[in-house]
């Protein structure tokens, strides 16, 4: 199903999609890094409270709106006539990676709440590993949409 009225706005919708993606990625790259630093400071310390404020602002003011905007403009692109070829395999791989990225954001939200309540039990090593996940997903997504290998 497509909506003809979206046709003339294609390039603007795509621009807004990519702008939202950039903001979302910035948050996804930075929040796990804040968790890495947060692991280093004692619970209840002034630094820990400062990290909580930084994590809340990053999540609520940037990551969450940017993720919603990415999905909204992405769905508008899907609904624009002539954009999606449902037979192309790359599109399904992209969609799967985007769903994993959204799931990763859900995990970040859970970890942020644990830090907020001084209940984090995960190690710095765990967050260092988690920090790589959005990078790997982003590389695959960009190769899918730009190179469209299959
Ligand atoms: C959240 C769900 C998403 C949906 C529904 C979606 C959907 C779309 C659609 C339909 C297009 C147009 C494809 C075309 O013109 O051939 C597009 C373009 C694009 N998307 Fe997404 N996308 C999503 C998330 C993302 C994410 C997370 C990234 C990057 C990490 C991304 C990166 C891009 C790029 C770079 C383009 C421009 C490709 C080009 O035409 O040169 N998208 N997206």
Short mmCIF file of C-alpha atoms in Angstrom, two decimals, residues 7-148:
data_model
loop_
_atom_site.label_atom_id
_atom_site.label_comp_id
_atom_site.label_asym_id
_atom_site.label_seq_id
_atom_site.Cartn_x
_atom_site.Cartn_y
_atom_site.Cartn_z
CA UNK A 7 5.41 11.41 -3.85
CA UNK A 8 6.42 15.12 -4.20
CA UNK A 9 7.93 15.15 -0.68
CA UNK A 10 10.19 12.11 -1.18
CA UNK A 11 13.53 13.92 -0.96
CA UNK A 12 12.42 15.95 2.09
CA UNK A 13 11.10 12.85 3.84
CA UNK A 14 14.39 11.09 3.10
CA UNK A 15 16.39 14.09 4.40
CA UNK A 16 14.36 14.17 7.64
CA UNK A 17 14.81 10.39 7.96
CA UNK A 18 18.60 10.67 7.69
CA UNK A 19 18.70 13.69 10.08
CA UNK A 20 16.72 11.67 12.67
CA UNK A 21 18.99 8.65 12.12
CA UNK A 22 22.08 10.81 12.86
CA UNK A 23 20.56 12.08 16.14
CA UNK A 24 19.46 8.55 17.14
CA UNK A 25 22.91 7.10 16.41
CA UNK A 26 24.63 9.86 18.38
CA UNK A 27 22.58 8.86 21.44
CA UNK A 28 23.06 5.12 20.89
CA UNK A 29 26.82 5.59 20.67
CA UNK A 30 27.07 7.86 23.71
CA UNK A 31 24.71 6.35 26.32
CA UNK A 32 26.60 3.01 26.74
CA UNK A 33 29.83 5.07 27.00
CA UNK A 34 28.24 7.02 29.89
CA UNK A 35 27.40 3.66 31.50
CA UNK A 36 31.10 2.64 31.18
CA UNK A 37 32.16 5.80 33.05
CA UNK A 38 29.26 5.48 35.52
CA UNK A 39 30.58 2.03 36.59
CA UNK A 40 33.77 3.76 37.82
CA UNK A 41 32.16 6.07 40.39
CA UNK A 42 30.85 5.11 43.87
CA UNK A 43 27.08 4.77 44.37
CA UNK A 44 25.53 7.84 45.98
CA UNK A 45 28.50 10.09 45.02
CA UNK A 46 27.99 13.51 43.44
CA UNK A 47 29.52 12.16 40.19
CA UNK A 48 27.05 9.28 40.14
CA UNK A 49 24.13 11.71 40.54
CA UNK A 50 25.55 13.83 37.71
CA UNK A 51 25.76 10.77 35.42
CA UNK A 52 22.11 10.00 36.23
CA UNK A 53 21.09 13.49 35.04
CA UNK A 54 23.21 13.18 31.87
CA UNK A 55 21.78 9.73 31.11
CA UNK A 56 18.19 10.88 31.66
CA UNK A 57 18.58 13.96 29.43
CA UNK A 58 20.33 12.03 26.67
CA UNK A 59 17.69 9.31 26.70
CA UNK A 60 14.55 11.44 27.06
CA UNK A 61 15.55 14.53 25.09
CA UNK A 62 17.53 12.99 22.23
CA UNK A 63 17.37 9.20 21.87
CA UNK A 64 13.67 8.64 22.39
CA UNK A 65 12.40 11.48 20.13
CA UNK A 66 15.06 10.65 17.50
CA UNK A 67 14.08 6.97 17.44
CA UNK A 68 10.40 7.85 17.02
CA UNK A 69 11.22 10.36 14.25
CA UNK A 70 13.41 7.78 12.45
CA UNK A 71 10.57 5.26 12.49
CA UNK A 72 7.98 7.86 11.48
CA UNK A 73 9.95 9.18 8.46
CA UNK A 74 11.07 5.62 7.59
CA UNK A 75 7.45 4.47 7.50
CA UNK A 76 6.50 7.54 5.41
CA UNK A 77 9.25 6.50 2.96
CA UNK A 78 7.82 2.97 2.83
CA UNK A 79 4.41 4.48 2.03
CA UNK A 80 5.84 6.71 -0.75
CA UNK A 81 5.12 5.26 -4.23
CA UNK A 82 8.11 3.61 -5.97
CA UNK A 83 10.49 3.59 -2.99
CA UNK A 84 10.37 0.00 -1.76
CA UNK A 85 10.79 -3.11 -3.83
CA UNK A 86 9.48 -5.80 -1.49
CA UNK A 87 11.37 -8.48 -3.48
CA UNK A 88 14.78 -6.95 -2.63
CA UNK A 89 16.44 -8.98 0.12
CA UNK A 90 18.55 -6.06 1.42
CA UNK A 91 15.38 -4.34 2.59
CA UNK A 92 14.45 -7.28 4.84
CA UNK A 93 17.98 -7.40 6.28
CA UNK A 94 17.79 -3.64 6.98
CA UNK A 95 14.43 -4.01 8.67
CA UNK A 96 15.71 -6.88 10.85
CA UNK A 97 18.76 -4.79 11.90
CA UNK A 98 16.53 -1.78 12.65
CA UNK A 99 14.32 -3.96 14.86
CA UNK A 100 17.46 -5.16 16.71
CA UNK A 101 18.58 -1.52 17.08
CA UNK A 102 15.18 -0.65 18.57
CA UNK A 103 15.54 -3.61 20.95
CA UNK A 104 19.00 -2.36 21.92
CA UNK A 105 17.45 1.00 22.78
CA UNK A 106 14.95 -0.87 25.02
CA UNK A 107 17.88 -2.58 26.77
CA UNK A 108 19.59 0.83 27.25
CA UNK A 109 16.39 2.14 28.82
CA UNK A 110 16.37 -0.79 31.27
CA UNK A 111 20.08 -0.34 32.17
CA UNK A 112 19.53 3.42 32.65
CA UNK A 113 16.74 2.74 35.16
CA UNK A 114 18.96 0.29 37.07
CA UNK A 115 21.70 2.95 37.34
CA UNK A 116 19.06 5.50 38.40
CA UNK A 117 18.01 3.22 41.27
CA UNK A 118 21.67 2.38 42.17
CA UNK A 119 20.96 -1.25 41.22
CA UNK A 120 23.39 -1.78 38.34
CA UNK A 121 25.08 -5.18 38.63
CA UNK A 122 26.67 -5.33 35.17
CA UNK A 123 30.42 -4.85 34.71
CA UNK A 124 32.28 -2.18 32.82
CA UNK A 125 33.38 -4.94 30.44
CA UNK A 126 29.73 -5.72 29.68
CA UNK A 127 29.05 -2.08 28.73
CA UNK A 128 32.22 -1.97 26.62
CA UNK A 129 30.85 -4.91 24.66
CA UNK A 130 27.34 -3.38 24.48
CA UNK A 131 28.91 -0.18 23.16
CA UNK A 132 29.92 -2.01 19.95
CA UNK A 133 26.43 -3.33 19.15
CA UNK A 134 24.95 -0.16 17.56
CA UNK A 135 28.15 0.32 15.51
CA UNK A 136 27.88 -3.16 13.98
CA UNK A 137 24.15 -2.73 13.28
CA UNK A 138 24.68 0.72 11.75
CA UNK A 139 27.44 -0.56 9.41
CA UNK A 140 25.17 -3.37 8.16
CA UNK A 141 22.17 -1.01 7.71
CA UNK A 142 24.13 1.60 5.76
CA UNK A 143 25.66 -1.06 3.47
CA UNK A 144 22.18 -2.48 2.89
CA UNK A 145 20.55 0.86 1.96
CA UNK A 146 23.44 2.33 -0.03
CA UNK A 147 25.18 -0.66 -1.71
CA UNK A 148 22.06 -2.87 -1.79
#
